CSV table of C-alpha atoms in Angstrom, one decimal:
chain,number,residue,atom,x,y,z
A,10,MET,CA,-8.1,18.1,0.9
A,11,SER,CA,-10.7,19.3,-1.6
A,12,ALA,CA,-8.3,21.8,-3.2
A,13,ASN,CA,-5.8,19.0,-3.7
A,14,ALA,CA,-8.6,16.8,-5.1
A,15,ALA,CA,-9.7,19.5,-7.5
A,16,ARG,CA,-6.2,19.8,-8.8
A,17,ARG,CA,-6.0,16.1,-9.1
A,18,LEU,CA,-9.1,16.0,-11.3
A,19,SER,CA,-7.7,18.9,-13.4
A,20,ARG,CA,-4.6,16.8,-14.0
A,21,MET,CA,-6.8,13.9,-14.9
A,22,PHE,CA,-8.6,15.9,-17.6
A,23,HIS,CA,-5.3,17.1,-18.9
A,24,ARG,CA,-4.1,13.5,-19.2
A,25,ILE,CA,-7.3,12.5,-20.9
A,26,SER,CA,-6.9,15.3,-23.4
A,27,VAL,CA,-3.2,14.3,-24.2
A,28,ALA,CA,-4.2,10.6,-24.6
A,29,ILE,CA,-7.1,11.4,-26.9
A,30,SER,CA,-5.1,13.8,-29.0
A,31,ALA,CA,-2.3,11.3,-29.4
A,32,GLU,CA,-4.8,8.7,-30.7
A,33,LYS,CA,-7.0,11.1,-32.6
A,34,ASP,CA,-6.2,9.8,-36.0
A,35,HIS,CA,-6.5,6.1,-34.9
A,36,LEU,CA,-9.9,6.8,-33.3
A,37,SER,CA,-11.1,8.6,-36.5
A,38,ASP,CA,-9.9,5.6,-38.6
A,39,LEU,CA,-11.9,3.3,-36.4
A,40,ASP,CA,-14.9,5.5,-36.9
A,41,GLY,CA,-14.3,5.7,-40.6
A,42,ALA,CA,-15.0,2.0,-40.9
A,43,ILE,CA,-18.5,2.2,-39.3
A,44,GLY,CA,-19.3,5.9,-38.8
A,45,ASP,CA,-18.4,9.4,-39.9
A,46,ALA,CA,-14.7,9.3,-39.4
A,47,ASP,CA,-14.7,12.2,-36.9
A,48,HIS,CA,-14.8,10.5,-33.5
A,49,GLY,CA,-11.1,11.3,-32.7
A,50,ILE,CA,-11.5,14.9,-33.8
A,51,THR,CA,-14.7,15.6,-31.8
A,52,MET,CA,-13.3,13.9,-28.7
A,53,ALA,CA,-10.1,15.8,-28.9
A,54,LEU,CA,-12.0,19.1,-29.3
A,55,GLY,CA,-14.2,18.3,-26.3
A,56,PHE,CA,-11.4,17.6,-23.9
A,57,GLN,CA,-9.3,20.6,-25.1
A,58,ALA,CA,-12.3,22.7,-24.3
A,59,VAL,CA,-12.6,21.2,-20.8
A,60,ASN,CA,-9.0,22.0,-20.1
A,61,GLY,CA,-9.4,25.5,-21.5
A,62,GLU,CA,-12.2,26.1,-19.1
A,63,LEU,CA,-10.5,24.6,-16.1
A,64,ALA,CA,-7.4,26.8,-16.8
A,65,LYS,CA,-9.6,29.8,-16.1
A,66,ARG,CA,-10.6,28.5,-12.6
A,67,ASP,CA,-8.9,28.9,-9.3
A,68,LEU,CA,-8.5,25.2,-8.4
A,69,ASP,CA,-7.8,26.2,-4.8
A,70,GLU,CA,-11.3,27.6,-4.5
A,71,ILE,CA,-13.5,25.0,-6.1
A,72,LEU,CA,-14.6,21.6,-5.1
A,73,PRO,CA,-13.9,18.4,-7.0
A,74,SER,CA,-17.6,18.1,-7.9
A,75,GLU,CA,-17.4,21.6,-9.5
A,76,VAL,CA,-14.5,20.4,-11.7
A,77,PHE,CA,-16.9,17.8,-13.2
A,78,SER,CA,-19.6,20.4,-13.6
A,79,VAL,CA,-17.2,22.7,-15.5
A,80,ALA,CA,-16.2,19.7,-17.7
A,81,ALA,CA,-19.8,18.9,-18.5
A,82,SER,CA,-20.6,22.4,-19.7
A,83,ALA,CA,-17.4,22.8,-21.7
A,84,PHE,CA,-17.6,19.4,-23.4
A,85,LEU,CA,-21.2,19.9,-24.4
A,86,ASP,CA,-20.5,23.4,-25.7
A,87,ALA,CA,-17.6,22.1,-27.8
A,88,VAL,CA,-19.1,18.8,-29.1
A,89,GLY,CA,-22.6,19.1,-30.6
A,90,ALA,CA,-22.6,15.5,-31.9
A,91,SER,CA,-24.1,12.6,-30.0
A,92,THR,CA,-20.9,12.1,-28.0
A,93,GLY,CA,-21.3,15.6,-26.5
A,94,PRO,CA,-24.5,15.0,-24.6
A,95,LEU,CA,-23.4,11.5,-23.5
A,96,TYR,CA,-20.2,12.6,-21.8
A,97,ALA,CA,-21.7,15.9,-20.6
A,98,THR,CA,-24.4,13.8,-18.8
A,99,ALA,CA,-21.6,11.4,-17.5
A,100,PHE,CA,-19.7,14.3,-16.0
A,101,ARG,CA,-22.9,15.8,-14.5
A,102,LYS,CA,-23.7,12.5,-12.8
A,103,ALA,CA,-20.1,12.3,-11.5
A,104,ALA,CA,-20.5,15.9,-10.1
A,105,GLN,CA,-23.7,14.9,-8.3
A,106,ALA,CA,-22.1,11.7,-6.9
A,107,LEU,CA,-19.0,13.6,-5.7
A,108,LYS,CA,-21.0,15.9,-3.6
A,109,GLN,CA,-21.3,13.0,-1.2
A,110,ASP,CA,-17.5,12.5,-0.9
A,111,GLU,CA,-15.3,15.3,-2.2
A,112,ALA,CA,-12.1,13.7,-0.9
A,113,LEU,CA,-11.7,11.3,-3.8
A,114,SER,CA,-11.3,8.2,-1.6
A,115,ALA,CA,-11.0,4.8,-3.2
A,116,ALA,CA,-14.7,4.3,-2.8
A,117,GLY,CA,-15.3,7.8,-4.2
A,118,GLN,CA,-13.2,6.9,-7.3
A,119,ALA,CA,-15.4,3.8,-7.9
A,120,VAL,CA,-18.5,6.0,-7.6
A,121,ILE,CA,-17.1,8.3,-10.3
A,122,VAL,CA,-16.8,5.4,-12.7
A,123,GLU,CA,-20.3,4.1,-11.8
A,124,ALA,CA,-21.8,7.6,-12.1
A,125,MET,CA,-20.3,8.3,-15.5
A,126,THR,CA,-21.6,5.0,-16.8
A,127,SER,CA,-25.0,5.7,-15.4
A,128,GLY,CA,-25.1,9.0,-17.1
A,129,ILE,CA,-24.1,7.5,-20.5
A,130,ARG,CA,-26.7,4.8,-20.1
A,131,GLU,CA,-29.4,7.2,-19.1
A,132,ARG,CA,-28.7,9.6,-22.0
A,133,GLY,CA,-28.0,7.0,-24.7
A,134,LYS,CA,-30.6,4.4,-23.6
A,135,GLY,CA,-28.1,1.8,-24.5
A,136,GLN,CA,-26.9,-1.5,-23.0
A,137,ARG,CA,-24.0,-3.9,-23.2
A,138,GLY,CA,-23.8,-5.7,-26.6
A,139,ASP,CA,-25.0,-2.7,-28.6
A,140,LYS,CA,-21.5,-2.1,-29.8
A,141,THR,CA,-21.0,1.3,-28.2
A,142,MET,CA,-18.8,2.9,-25.5
A,143,LEU,CA,-21.0,1.2,-22.9
A,144,ASP,CA,-19.3,-2.1,-23.8
A,145,ALA,CA,-16.2,-0.6,-22.2
A,146,TRP,CA,-17.9,1.4,-19.4
A,147,ILE,CA,-20.3,-1.2,-18.1
A,148,PRO,CA,-17.5,-3.8,-17.4
A,149,ALA,CA,-15.4,-1.1,-15.9
A,150,THR,CA,-18.2,-0.2,-13.5
A,151,GLU,CA,-18.7,-3.8,-12.6
A,152,ALA,CA,-15.0,-4.2,-11.8
A,153,ALA,CA,-15.0,-0.9,-9.8
A,154,ALA,CA,-18.0,-2.1,-7.7
A,155,ALA,CA,-16.4,-5.5,-7.1
A,156,ALA,CA,-13.1,-4.0,-6.1
A,157,ARG,CA,-14.8,-1.5,-3.8
A,158,ASP,CA,-16.9,-4.1,-2.1
A,159,ARG,CA,-13.9,-6.2,-1.1
A,160,GLN,CA,-11.9,-3.0,-0.2
A,161,ALA,CA,-9.2,-3.6,-2.7
A,162,SER,CA,-6.3,-1.1,-2.9
A,163,VAL,CA,-6.5,1.8,-5.3
A,164,SER,CA,-3.9,0.3,-7.6
A,165,ALA,CA,-5.6,-3.1,-7.7
A,166,MET,CA,-9.0,-1.5,-8.3
A,167,TRP,CA,-7.8,0.5,-11.2
A,168,ALA,CA,-5.9,-2.4,-12.7
A,169,GLU,CA,-9.1,-4.4,-12.7
A,170,ILE,CA,-11.1,-1.5,-14.1
A,171,VAL,CA,-8.8,-1.0,-17.0
A,172,ASP,CA,-8.6,-4.7,-17.8
A,173,ALA,CA,-12.3,-5.0,-17.8
A,174,ALA,CA,-12.8,-1.9,-20.0
A,175,ASP,CA,-10.1,-3.1,-22.5
A,176,ALA,CA,-11.6,-6.5,-22.8
A,177,GLY,CA,-15.0,-5.0,-23.3
A,178,ALA,CA,-13.8,-2.7,-26.0
A,179,ARG,CA,-12.0,-5.6,-27.8
A,180,SER,CA,-15.2,-7.6,-27.6
A,181,THR,CA,-17.0,-5.1,-29.8
A,182,ARG,CA,-15.1,-6.4,-32.8
A,183,SER,CA,-17.4,-9.5,-32.9
A,184,MET,CA,-20.6,-7.4,-32.4
A,185,VAL,CA,-23.2,-6.1,-34.9
A,186,ALA,CA,-24.0,-2.5,-34.1
A,187,THR,CA,-27.6,-1.9,-33.0
A,188,ARG,CA,-27.4,1.8,-32.0
A,189,GLY,CA,-26.0,5.0,-33.5
A,190,ARG,CA,-24.8,5.5,-37.1
A,191,ALA,CA,-23.0,2.2,-37.2
A,192,ALA,CA,-26.4,0.4,-36.9
A,193,ARG,CA,-27.1,1.4,-40.5
A,194,LEU,CA,-24.3,-1.0,-41.6
A,195,GLY,CA,-25.9,-4.1,-40.0
A,196,GLU,CA,-23.6,-7.1,-40.5
A,197,ARG,CA,-21.0,-4.9,-42.2
A,198,SER,CA,-20.2,-3.5,-38.7
A,199,LEU,CA,-18.7,-6.9,-37.7
A,200,GLY,CA,-15.0,-7.1,-37.4
A,201,HIS,CA,-14.5,-3.5,-36.3
A,202,ILE,CA,-13.8,-2.2,-32.8
A,203,ASP,CA,-16.2,0.5,-31.8
A,204,PRO,CA,-14.5,3.9,-31.7
A,205,GLY,CA,-16.5,5.0,-28.7
A,206,ALA,CA,-15.4,1.9,-26.7
A,207,ALA,CA,-11.8,2.5,-27.8
A,208,SER,CA,-11.8,6.1,-26.6
A,209,ALA,CA,-13.5,5.1,-23.4
A,210,VAL,CA,-10.4,2.8,-22.6
A,211,LEU,CA,-8.1,5.8,-23.2
A,212,ILE,CA,-10.2,7.9,-20.8
A,213,ILE,CA,-10.2,5.1,-18.2
A,214,LYS,CA,-6.4,4.6,-18.5
A,215,ALA,CA,-5.8,8.3,-17.9
A,216,MET,CA,-8.1,8.1,-14.9
A,217,ARG,CA,-6.0,5.2,-13.6
A,218,ASP,CA,-2.7,7.0,-14.1
A,219,THR,CA,-4.0,10.0,-12.2
A,220,PHE,CA,-5.6,8.1,-9.2
A,221,THR,CA,-2.7,5.7,-8.8
A,222,GLU,CA,0.0,8.4,-8.7
A,223,ASN,CA,2.0,7.9,-5.5
A,224,GLU,CA,0.1,4.7,-4.7
A,225,PRO,CA,2.2,1.7,-3.7
A,226,ALA,CA,2.5,-0.9,-6.5
A,227,GLU,CA,0.7,-4.2,-6.0
């Protein structure tokens, strides 16, 4: 079970990397409006590094929690900008949480989302409304917790997680940035979707595609 789960997480990181690379220019364009225009590049580099490290591991011999630990170190080594420590902490939190349930049950999948959000909040000291990736991750976590509490199917849970994250990311268009480089722009940051929130949606969609494989459609 754990070997299958480790391979599943490896596929997840591969999907994330493909999705981010495909949207790399768009993410950097979003960042160009309110930041340094490099978000797509740095995110793509980070997930390419994760996949490079996972390719060196025997996925039949490591636990799912170790996959997240490898991802944390690889991402941080590749991405020195602020996004690096944020996602590295997210992956470390997910690794810690998975040690309680290495089987990637529906509840375990919800815990991964919650743990990643907790790591980002802890490292970045941010909150909803700051116009950051947390505007996608926090609603995603709330949707995951609600779905888990009512024992929703995996497919239903991930549909709700993605919808919440996507709505959260789109809501950043009407926000004034209060954290990060975009905060320097003040009111000029209005009208632009936060690139970190946009990339968070891509990550969450790739997670959905992985975890809903072979699940019955709702």
